PDB file of C-alpha atoms in Angstrom:
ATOM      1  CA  UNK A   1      13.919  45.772  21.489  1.00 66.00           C
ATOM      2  CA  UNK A   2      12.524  43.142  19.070  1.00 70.00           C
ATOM      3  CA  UNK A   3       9.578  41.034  20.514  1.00 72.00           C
ATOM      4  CA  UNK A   4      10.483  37.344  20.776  1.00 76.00           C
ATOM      5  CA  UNK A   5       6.452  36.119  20.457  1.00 79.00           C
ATOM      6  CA  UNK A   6       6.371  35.848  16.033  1.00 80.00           C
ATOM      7  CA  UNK A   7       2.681  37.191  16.162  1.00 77.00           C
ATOM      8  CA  UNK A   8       3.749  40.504  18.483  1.00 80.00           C
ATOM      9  CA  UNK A   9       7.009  40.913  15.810  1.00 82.00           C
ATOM     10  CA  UNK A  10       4.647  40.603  13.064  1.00 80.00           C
ATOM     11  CA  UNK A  11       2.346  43.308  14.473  1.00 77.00           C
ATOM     12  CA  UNK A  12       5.401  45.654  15.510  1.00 81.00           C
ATOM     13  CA  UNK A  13       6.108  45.108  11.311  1.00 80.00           C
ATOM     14  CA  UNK A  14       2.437  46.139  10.247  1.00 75.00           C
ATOM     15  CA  UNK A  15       2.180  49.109  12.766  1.00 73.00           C
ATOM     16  CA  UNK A  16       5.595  50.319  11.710  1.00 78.00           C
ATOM     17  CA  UNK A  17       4.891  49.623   7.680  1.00 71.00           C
ATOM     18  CA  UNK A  18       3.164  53.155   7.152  1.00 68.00           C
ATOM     19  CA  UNK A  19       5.593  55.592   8.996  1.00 74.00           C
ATOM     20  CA  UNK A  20       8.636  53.840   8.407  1.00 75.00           C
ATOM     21  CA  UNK A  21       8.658  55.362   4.873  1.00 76.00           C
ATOM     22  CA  UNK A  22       7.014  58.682   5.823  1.00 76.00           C
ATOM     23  CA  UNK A  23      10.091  59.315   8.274  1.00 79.00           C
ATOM     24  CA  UNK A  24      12.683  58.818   5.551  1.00 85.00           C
ATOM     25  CA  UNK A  25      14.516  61.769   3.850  1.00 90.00           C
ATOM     26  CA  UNK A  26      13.339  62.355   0.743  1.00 91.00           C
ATOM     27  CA  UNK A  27      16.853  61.101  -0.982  1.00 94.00           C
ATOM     28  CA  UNK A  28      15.944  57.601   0.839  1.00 93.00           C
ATOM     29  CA  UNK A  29      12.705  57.183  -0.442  1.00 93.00           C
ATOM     30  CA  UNK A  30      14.253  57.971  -4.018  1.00 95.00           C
ATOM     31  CA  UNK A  31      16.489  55.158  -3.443  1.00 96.00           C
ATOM     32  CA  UNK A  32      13.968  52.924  -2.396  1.00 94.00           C
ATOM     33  CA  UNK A  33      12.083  53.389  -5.397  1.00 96.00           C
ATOM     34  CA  UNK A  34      15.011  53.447  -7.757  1.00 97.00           C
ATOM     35  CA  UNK A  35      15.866  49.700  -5.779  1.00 97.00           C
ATOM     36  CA  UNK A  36      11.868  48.429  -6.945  1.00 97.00           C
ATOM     37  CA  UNK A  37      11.795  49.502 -10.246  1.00 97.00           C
ATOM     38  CA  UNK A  38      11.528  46.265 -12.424  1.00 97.00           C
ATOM     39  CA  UNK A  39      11.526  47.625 -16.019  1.00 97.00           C
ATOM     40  CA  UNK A  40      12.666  50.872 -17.960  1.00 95.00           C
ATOM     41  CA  UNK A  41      13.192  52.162 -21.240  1.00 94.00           C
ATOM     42  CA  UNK A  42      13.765  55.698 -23.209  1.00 92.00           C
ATOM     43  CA  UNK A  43      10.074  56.422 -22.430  1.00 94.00           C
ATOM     44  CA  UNK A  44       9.267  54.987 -19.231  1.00 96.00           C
ATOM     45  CA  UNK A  45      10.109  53.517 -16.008  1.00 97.00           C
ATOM     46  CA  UNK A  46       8.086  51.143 -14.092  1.00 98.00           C
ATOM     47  CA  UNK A  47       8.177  50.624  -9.956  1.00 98.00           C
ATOM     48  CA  UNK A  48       6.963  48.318  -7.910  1.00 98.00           C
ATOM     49  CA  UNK A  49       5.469  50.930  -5.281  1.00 97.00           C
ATOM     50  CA  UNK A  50       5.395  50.226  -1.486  1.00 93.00           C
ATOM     51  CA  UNK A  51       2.772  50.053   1.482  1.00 92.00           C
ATOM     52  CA  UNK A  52       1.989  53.842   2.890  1.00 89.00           C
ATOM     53  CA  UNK A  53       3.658  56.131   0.184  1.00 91.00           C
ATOM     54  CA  UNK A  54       0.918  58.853  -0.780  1.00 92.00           C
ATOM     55  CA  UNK A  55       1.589  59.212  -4.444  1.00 94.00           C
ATOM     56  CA  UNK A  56       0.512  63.413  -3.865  1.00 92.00           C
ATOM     57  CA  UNK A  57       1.356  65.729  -1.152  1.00 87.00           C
ATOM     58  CA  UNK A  58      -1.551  66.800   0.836  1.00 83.00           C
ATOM     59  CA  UNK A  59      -2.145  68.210   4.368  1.00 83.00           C
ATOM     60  CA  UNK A  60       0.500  66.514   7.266  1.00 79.00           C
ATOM     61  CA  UNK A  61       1.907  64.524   4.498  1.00 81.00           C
ATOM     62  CA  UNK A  62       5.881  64.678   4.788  1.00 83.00           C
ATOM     63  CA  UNK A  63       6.852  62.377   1.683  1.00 87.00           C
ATOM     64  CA  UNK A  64       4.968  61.598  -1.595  1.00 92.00           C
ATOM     65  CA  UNK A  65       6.387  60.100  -4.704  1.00 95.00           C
ATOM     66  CA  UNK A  66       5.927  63.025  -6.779  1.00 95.00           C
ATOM     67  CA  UNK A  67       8.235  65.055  -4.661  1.00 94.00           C
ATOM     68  CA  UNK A  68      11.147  62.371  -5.301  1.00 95.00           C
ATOM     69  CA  UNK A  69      10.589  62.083  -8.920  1.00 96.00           C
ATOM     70  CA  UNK A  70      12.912  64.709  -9.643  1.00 96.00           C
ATOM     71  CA  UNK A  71      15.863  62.864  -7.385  1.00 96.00           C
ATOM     72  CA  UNK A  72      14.296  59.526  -8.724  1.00 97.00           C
ATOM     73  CA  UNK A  73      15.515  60.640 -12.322  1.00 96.00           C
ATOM     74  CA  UNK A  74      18.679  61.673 -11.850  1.00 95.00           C
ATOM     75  CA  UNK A  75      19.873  57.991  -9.936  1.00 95.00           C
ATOM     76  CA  UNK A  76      18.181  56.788 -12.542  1.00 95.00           C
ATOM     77  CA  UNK A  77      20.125  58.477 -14.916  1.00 89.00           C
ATOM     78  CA  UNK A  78      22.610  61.363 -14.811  1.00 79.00           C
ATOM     79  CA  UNK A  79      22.876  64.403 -12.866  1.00 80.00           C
ATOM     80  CA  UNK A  80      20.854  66.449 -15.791  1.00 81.00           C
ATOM     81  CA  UNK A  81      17.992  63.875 -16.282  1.00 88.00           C
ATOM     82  CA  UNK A  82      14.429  65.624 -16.426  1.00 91.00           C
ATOM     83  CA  UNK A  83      12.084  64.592 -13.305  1.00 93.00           C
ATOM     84  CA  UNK A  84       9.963  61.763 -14.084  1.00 97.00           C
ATOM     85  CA  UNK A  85       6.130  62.190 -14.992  1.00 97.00           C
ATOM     86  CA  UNK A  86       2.883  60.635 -13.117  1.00 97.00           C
ATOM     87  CA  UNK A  87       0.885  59.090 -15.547  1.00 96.00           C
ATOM     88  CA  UNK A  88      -1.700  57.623 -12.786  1.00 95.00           C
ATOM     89  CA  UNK A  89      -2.455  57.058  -9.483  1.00 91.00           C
ATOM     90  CA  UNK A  90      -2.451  54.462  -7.150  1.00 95.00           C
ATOM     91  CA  UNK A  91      -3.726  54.961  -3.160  1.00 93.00           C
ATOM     92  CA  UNK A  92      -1.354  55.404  -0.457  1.00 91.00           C
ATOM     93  CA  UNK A  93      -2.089  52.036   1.072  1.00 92.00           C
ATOM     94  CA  UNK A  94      -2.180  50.120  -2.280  1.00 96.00           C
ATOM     95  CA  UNK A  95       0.980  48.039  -3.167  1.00 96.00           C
ATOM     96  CA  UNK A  96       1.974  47.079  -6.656  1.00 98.00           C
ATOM     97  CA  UNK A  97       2.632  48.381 -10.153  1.00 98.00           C
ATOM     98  CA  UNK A  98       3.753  52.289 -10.692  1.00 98.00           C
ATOM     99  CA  UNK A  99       4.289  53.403 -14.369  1.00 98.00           C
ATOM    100  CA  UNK A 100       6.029  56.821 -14.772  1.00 98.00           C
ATOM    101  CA  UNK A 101       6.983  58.615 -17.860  1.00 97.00           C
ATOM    102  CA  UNK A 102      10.702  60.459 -18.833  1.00 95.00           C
ATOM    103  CA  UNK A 103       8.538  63.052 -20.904  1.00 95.00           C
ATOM    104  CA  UNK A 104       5.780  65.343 -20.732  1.00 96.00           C
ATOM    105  CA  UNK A 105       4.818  63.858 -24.211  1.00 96.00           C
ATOM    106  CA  UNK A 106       5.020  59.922 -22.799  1.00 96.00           C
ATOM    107  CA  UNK A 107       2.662  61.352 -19.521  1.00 97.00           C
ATOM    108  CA  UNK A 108       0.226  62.852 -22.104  1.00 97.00           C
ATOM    109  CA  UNK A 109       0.146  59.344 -24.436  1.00 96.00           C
ATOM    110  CA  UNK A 110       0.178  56.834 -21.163  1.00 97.00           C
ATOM    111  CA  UNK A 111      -2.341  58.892 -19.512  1.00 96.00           C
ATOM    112  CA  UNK A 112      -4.845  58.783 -22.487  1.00 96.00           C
ATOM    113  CA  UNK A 113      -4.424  55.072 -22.863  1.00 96.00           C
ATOM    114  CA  UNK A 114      -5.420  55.024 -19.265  1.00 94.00           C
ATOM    115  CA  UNK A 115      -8.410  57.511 -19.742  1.00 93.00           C
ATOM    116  CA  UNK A 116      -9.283  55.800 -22.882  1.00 94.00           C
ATOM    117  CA  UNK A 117      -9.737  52.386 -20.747  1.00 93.00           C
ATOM    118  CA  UNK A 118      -6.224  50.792 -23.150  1.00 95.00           C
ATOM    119  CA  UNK A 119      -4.553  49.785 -20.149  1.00 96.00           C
ATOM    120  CA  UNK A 120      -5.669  46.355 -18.579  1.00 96.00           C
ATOM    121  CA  UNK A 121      -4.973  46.304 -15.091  1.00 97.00           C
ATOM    122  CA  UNK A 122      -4.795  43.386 -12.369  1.00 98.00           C
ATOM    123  CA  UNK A 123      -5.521  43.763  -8.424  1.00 98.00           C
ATOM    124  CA  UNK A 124      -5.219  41.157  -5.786  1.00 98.00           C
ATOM    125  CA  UNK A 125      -7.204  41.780  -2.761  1.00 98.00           C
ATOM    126  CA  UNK A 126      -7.661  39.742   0.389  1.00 98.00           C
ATOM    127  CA  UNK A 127     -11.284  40.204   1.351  1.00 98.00           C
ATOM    128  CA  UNK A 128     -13.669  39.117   4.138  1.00 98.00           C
ATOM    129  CA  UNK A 129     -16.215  36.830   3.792  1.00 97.00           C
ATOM    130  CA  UNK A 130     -16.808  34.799   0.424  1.00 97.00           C
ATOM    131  CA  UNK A 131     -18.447  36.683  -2.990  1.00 97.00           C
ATOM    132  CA  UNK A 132     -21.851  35.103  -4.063  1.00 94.00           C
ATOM    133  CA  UNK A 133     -21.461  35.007  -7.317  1.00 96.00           C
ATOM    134  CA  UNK A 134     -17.624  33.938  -7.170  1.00 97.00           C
ATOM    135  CA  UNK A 135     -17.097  35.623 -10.352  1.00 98.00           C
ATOM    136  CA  UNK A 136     -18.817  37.977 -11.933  1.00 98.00           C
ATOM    137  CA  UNK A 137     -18.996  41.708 -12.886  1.00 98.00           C
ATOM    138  CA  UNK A 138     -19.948  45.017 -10.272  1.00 97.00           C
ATOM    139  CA  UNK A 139     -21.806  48.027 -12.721  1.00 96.00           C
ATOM    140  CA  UNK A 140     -22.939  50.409  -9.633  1.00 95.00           C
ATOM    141  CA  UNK A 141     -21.987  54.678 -10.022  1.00 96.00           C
ATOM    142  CA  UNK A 142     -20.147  55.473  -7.060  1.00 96.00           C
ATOM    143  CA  UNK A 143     -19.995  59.064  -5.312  1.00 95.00           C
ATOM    144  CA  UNK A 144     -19.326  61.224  -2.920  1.00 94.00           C
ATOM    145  CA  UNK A 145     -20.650  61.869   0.073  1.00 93.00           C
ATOM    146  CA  UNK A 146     -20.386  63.516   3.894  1.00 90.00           C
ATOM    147  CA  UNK A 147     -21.179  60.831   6.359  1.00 87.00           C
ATOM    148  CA  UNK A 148     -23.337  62.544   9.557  1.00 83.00           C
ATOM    149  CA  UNK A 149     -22.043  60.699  12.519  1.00 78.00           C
ATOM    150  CA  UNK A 150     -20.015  62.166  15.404  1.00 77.00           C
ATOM    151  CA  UNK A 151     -17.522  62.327  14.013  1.00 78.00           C
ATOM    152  CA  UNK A 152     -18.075  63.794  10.508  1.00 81.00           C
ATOM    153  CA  UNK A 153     -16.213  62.469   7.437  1.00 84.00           C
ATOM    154  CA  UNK A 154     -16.321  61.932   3.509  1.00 89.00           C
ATOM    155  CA  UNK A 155     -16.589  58.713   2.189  1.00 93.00           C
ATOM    156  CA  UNK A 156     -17.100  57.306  -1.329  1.00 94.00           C
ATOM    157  CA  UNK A 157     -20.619  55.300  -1.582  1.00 94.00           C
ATOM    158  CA  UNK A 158     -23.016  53.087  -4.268  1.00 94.00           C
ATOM    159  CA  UNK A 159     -25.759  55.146  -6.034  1.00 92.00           C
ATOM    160  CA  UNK A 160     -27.500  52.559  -7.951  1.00 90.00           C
ATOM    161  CA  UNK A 161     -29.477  53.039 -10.675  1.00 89.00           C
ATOM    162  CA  UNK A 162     -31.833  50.568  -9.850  1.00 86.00           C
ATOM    163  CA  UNK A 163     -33.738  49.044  -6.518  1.00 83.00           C
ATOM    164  CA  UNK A 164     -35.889  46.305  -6.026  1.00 85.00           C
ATOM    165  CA  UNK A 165     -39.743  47.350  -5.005  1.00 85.00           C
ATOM    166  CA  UNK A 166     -40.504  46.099  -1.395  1.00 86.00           C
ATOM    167  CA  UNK A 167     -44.279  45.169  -2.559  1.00 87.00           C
ATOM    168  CA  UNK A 168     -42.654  42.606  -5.128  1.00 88.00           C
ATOM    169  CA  UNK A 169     -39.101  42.581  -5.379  1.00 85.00           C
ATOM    170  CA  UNK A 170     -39.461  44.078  -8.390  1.00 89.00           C
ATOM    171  CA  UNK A 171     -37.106  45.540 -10.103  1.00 87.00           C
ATOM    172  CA  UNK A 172     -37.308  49.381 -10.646  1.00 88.00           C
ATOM    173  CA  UNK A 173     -34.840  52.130 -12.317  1.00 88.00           C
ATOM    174  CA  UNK A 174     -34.810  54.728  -9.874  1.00 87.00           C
ATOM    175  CA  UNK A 175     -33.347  58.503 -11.128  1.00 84.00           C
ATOM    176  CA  UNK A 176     -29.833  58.659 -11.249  1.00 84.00           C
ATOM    177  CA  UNK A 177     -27.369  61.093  -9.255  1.00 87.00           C
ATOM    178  CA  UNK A 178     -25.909  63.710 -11.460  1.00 85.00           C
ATOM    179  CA  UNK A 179     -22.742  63.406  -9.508  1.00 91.00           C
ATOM    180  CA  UNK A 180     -22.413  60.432  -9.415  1.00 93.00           C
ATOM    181  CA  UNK A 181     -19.475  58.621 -11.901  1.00 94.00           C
ATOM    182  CA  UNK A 182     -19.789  55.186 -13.608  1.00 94.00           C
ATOM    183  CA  UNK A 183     -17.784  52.265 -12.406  1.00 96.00           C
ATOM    184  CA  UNK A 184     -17.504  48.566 -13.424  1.00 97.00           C
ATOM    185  CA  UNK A 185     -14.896  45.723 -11.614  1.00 98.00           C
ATOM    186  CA  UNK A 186     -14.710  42.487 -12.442  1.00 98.00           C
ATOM    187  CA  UNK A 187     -13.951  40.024  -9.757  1.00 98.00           C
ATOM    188  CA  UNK A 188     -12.820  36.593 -10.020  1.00 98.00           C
ATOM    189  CA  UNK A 189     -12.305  34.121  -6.506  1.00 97.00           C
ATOM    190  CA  UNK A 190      -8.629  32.613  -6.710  1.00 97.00           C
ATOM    191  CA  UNK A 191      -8.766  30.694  -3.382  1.00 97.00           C
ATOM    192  CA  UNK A 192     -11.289  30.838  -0.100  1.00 97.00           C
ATOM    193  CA  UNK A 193      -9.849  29.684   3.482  1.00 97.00           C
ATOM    194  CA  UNK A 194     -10.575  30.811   7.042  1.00 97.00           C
ATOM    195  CA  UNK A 195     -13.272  32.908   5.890  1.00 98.00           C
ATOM    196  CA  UNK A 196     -11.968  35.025   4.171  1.00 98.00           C
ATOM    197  CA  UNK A 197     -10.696  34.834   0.258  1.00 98.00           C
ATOM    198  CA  UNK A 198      -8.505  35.916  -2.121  1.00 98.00           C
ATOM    199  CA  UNK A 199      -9.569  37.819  -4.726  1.00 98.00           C
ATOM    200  CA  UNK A 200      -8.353  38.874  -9.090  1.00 98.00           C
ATOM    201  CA  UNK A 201     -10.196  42.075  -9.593  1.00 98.00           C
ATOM    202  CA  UNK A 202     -10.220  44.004 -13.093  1.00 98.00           C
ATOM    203  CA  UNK A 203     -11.254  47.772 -12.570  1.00 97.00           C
ATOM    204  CA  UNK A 204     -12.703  49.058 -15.941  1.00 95.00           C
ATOM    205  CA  UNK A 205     -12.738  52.004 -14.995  1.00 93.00           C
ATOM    206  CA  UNK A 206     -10.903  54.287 -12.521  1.00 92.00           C
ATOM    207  CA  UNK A 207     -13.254  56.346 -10.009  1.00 94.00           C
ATOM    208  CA  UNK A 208     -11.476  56.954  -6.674  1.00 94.00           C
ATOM    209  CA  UNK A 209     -11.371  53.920  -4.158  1.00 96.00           C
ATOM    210  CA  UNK A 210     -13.820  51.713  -6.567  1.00 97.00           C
ATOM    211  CA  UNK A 211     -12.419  48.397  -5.951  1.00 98.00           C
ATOM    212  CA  UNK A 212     -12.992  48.848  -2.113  1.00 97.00           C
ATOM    213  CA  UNK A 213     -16.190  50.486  -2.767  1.00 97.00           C
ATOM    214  CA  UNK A 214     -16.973  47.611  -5.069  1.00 98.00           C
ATOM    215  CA  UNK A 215     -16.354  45.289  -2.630  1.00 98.00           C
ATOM    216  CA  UNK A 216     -17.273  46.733   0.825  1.00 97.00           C
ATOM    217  CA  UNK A 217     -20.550  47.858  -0.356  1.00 95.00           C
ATOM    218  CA  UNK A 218     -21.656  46.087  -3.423  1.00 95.00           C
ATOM    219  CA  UNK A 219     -20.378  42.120  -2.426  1.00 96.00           C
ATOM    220  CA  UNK A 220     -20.488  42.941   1.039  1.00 96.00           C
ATOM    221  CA  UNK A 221     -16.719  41.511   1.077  1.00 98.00           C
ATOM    222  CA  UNK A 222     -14.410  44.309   2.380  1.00 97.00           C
ATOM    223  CA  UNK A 223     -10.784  43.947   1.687  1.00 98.00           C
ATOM    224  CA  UNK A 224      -9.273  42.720   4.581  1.00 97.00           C
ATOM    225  CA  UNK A 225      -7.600  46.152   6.602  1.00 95.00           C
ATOM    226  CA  UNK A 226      -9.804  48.606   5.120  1.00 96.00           C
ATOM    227  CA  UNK A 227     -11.251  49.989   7.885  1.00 93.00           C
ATOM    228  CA  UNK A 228     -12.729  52.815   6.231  1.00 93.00           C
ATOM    229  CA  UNK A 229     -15.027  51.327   3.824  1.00 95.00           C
ATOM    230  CA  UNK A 230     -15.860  48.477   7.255  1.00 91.00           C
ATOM    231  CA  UNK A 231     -18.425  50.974   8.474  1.00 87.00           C
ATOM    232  CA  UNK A 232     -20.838  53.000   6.649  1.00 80.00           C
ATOM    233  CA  UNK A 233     -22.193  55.483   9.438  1.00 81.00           C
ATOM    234  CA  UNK A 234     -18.600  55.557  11.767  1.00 80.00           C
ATOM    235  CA  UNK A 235     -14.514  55.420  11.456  1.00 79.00           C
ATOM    236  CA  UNK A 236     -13.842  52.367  13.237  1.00 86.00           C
ATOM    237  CA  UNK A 237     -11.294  49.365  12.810  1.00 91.00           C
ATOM    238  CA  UNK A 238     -12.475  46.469  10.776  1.00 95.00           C
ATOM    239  CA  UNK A 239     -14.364  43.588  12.853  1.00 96.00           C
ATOM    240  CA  UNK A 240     -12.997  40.301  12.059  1.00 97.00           C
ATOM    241  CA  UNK A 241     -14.668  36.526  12.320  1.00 96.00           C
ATOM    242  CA  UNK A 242     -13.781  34.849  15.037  1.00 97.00           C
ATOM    243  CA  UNK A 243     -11.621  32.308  12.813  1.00 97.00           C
ATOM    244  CA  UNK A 244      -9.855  34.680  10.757  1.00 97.00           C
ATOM    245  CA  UNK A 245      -8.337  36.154  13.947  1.00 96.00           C
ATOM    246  CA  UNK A 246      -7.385  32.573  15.181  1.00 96.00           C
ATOM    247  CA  UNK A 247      -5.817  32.188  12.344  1.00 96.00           C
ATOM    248  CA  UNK A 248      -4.027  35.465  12.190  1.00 94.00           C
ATOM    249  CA  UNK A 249      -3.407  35.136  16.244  1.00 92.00           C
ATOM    250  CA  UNK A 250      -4.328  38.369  16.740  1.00 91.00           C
ATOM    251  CA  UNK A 251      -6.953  39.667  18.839  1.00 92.00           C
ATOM    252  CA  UNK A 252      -9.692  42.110  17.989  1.00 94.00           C
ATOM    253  CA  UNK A 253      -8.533  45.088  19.507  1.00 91.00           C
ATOM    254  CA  UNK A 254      -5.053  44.914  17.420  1.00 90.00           C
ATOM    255  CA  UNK A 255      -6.789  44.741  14.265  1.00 91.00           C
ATOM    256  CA  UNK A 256      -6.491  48.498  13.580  1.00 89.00           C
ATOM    257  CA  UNK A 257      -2.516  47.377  12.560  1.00 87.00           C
ATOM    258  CA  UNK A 258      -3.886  45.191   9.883  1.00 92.00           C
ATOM    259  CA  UNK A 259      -2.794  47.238   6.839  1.00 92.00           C
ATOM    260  CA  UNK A 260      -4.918  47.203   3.686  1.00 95.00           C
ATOM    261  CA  UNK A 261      -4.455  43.697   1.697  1.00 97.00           C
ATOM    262  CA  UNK A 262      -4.543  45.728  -1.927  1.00 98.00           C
ATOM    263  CA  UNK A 263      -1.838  45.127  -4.488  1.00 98.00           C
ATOM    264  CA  UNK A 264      -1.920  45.686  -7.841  1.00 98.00           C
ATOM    265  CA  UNK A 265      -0.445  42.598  -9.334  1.00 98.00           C
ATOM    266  CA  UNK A 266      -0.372  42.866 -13.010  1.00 98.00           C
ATOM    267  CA  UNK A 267      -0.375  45.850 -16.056  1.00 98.00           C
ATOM    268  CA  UNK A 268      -0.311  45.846 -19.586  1.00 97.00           C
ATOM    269  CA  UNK A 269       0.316  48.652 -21.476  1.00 97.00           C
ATOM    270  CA  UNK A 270      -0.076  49.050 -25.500  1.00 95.00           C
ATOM    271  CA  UNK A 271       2.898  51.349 -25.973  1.00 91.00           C
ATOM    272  CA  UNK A 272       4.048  49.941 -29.340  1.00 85.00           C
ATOM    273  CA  UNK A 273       3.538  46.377 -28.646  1.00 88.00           C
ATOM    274  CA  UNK A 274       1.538  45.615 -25.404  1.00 92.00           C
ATOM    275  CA  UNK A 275       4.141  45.495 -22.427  1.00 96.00           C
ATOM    276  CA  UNK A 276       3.721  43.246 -19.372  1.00 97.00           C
ATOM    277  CA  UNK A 277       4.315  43.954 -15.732  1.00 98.00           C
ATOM    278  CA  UNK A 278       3.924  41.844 -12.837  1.00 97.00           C
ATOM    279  CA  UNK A 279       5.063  42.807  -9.224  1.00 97.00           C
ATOM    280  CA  UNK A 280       4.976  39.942  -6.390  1.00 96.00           C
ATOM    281  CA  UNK A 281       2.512  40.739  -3.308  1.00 96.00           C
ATOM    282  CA  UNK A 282       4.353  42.488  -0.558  1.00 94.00           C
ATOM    283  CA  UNK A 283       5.968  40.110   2.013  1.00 92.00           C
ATOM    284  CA  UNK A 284       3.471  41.834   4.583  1.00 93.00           C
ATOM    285  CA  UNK A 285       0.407  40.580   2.046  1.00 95.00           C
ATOM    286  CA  UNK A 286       2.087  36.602   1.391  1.00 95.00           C
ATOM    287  CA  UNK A 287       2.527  36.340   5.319  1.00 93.00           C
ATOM    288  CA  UNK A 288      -1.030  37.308   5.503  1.00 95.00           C
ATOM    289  CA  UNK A 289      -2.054  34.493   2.790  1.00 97.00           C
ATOM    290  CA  UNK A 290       0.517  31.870   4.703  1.00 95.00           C
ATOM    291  CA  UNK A 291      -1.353  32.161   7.813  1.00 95.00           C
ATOM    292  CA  UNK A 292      -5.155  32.394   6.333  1.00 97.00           C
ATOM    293  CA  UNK A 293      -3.816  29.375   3.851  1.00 97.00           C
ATOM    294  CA  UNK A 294      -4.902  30.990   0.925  1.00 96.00           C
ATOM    295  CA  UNK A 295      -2.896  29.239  -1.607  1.00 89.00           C
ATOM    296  CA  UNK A 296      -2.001  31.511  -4.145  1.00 78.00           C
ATOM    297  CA  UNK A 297      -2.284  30.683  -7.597  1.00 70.00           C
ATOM    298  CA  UNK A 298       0.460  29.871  -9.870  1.00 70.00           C
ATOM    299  CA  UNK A 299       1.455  32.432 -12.649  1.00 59.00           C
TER     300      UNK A 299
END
């Protein structure tokens, strides 16, 4: 039964984006990934990973990609290829560029070029609200913490190293969090429309959910269907402006479907001579952009 109203279809797509894939049989999912992969050679094959695929197994999680990696190398090969190698990781909602290695000794070298900050790596993000500045750079530690509301839950958060003094506005270094990890993004606005914009981000470094840490909490622009970094103090779907949901035709209470507008767009990777990889938004993310008319820029 397929709705015949575009914005209900469209909805029935989003809510259906994250299980479809965690449904599949594992041999499916191999395929799929085996369908996006855009470039491989003897050390190294590169995907274009989708929406809702943890990359690990966890708790209630039926299908990862490191479970397939094993069926992944064989249709990529022969029937006696060794099981590809994660060399980092990307979140289960984030869409975009996947690098995994042939070798244990091509996971070690990629994964040290990642640690070692060699990699340069592109994100597009559709975000609420416009960034003041519109480029610019976000230094603020992030960590971990246990949010106290009723209905307990982890989240990562800003610990700044600095606040301004309510007598004067000050400036003051205040003493930093021993847990708490470094973490730089730079951000770049590519287009704004119907208040919201599209965003180039750069992570320089790779603490867990930085970019919508980054954004959520340090612009005060959350990417557009994150509705756990919305919210500080509760779990809660993202609250949209009044014109974004015009434009989107949706109304507030469906924007729990909204899935999480994060994509990583571009990679380079040094491995001999610097190697290029671009992957095209999802056709979930370029709808989104259509109907905001965020024009996206041209590569």
């Amino acid at each position: 039964q397929i709705p015949k109203d575009p914005t209900q279809r469209w909805l029935r797509e989003l809510a259906a984006l994250s299980q479809q894939l965690q449904q599949v049989h594992p041999n499916v999912l191999a395929k799929i990934l085996k369908q996006r992969t855009i470039y491989q050679n003897e050390e190294i094959v590169v995907t274009d990973k989708p929406y809702g695929i943890p990359v690990h197994g966890g708790p209630g999680i039926k299908n990862c990609i490191a479970d397939v990696l094993p069926i992944l190398a064989k249709m990529l090969e022969n029937m006696k290829a060794e099981p590809l190698h994660l060399c980092h990781r990307l979140d289960k909602e984030t869409t975009g560029v996947m690098v995994l290695a042939r070798s244990k000794e091509a996971a070690e070298k990629i994964r040290l070029l990642f640690k070692t900050r060699q990699v340069e790596k592109i994100y597009w993000a559709i975000v609420l609200g416009d960034p003041d500045p519109v480029e610019g750079v976000v230094e603020i530690p992030i960590v971990e913490k246990e949010v106290q509301s009723h209905q307990s839950h982890y989240k990562m958060t800003l610990a700044p190293n600095y606040r301004l003094r309510p007598e004067d506005g000050r400036v003051m270094r205040i003493r930093k969090n021993r847990n708490a990890e470094s973490a730089v993004t730079r951000f770049r606005r590519l287009a704004a429309a119907s208040a919201c914009s599209l965003l180039e981000l750069q992570p320089i470094t790779g603490v867990k959910h930085q970019i919508r840490v980054h954004l959520a909490y340090g612009l005060g622009c959350p990417i557009l269907g994150d509705h756990k970094y919305s919210h500080w103090s509760k779990l809660a779907p993202q609250k949209l402006p009044e014109l974004t949901l015009r434009k989107l035709k949706l109304e507030q209470s469906k924007a729990r479907h909204l899935p999480l507008h994060l994509h990583a767009h571009r990679l380079c990777l040094p491995l001999g001579q610097p190697l290029d990889f671009v992957c095209k938004p999802p056709l979930f993310f370029q709808k989104t952009l259509r109907k905001l008319e965020l024009d996206i820029p041209k590569d």
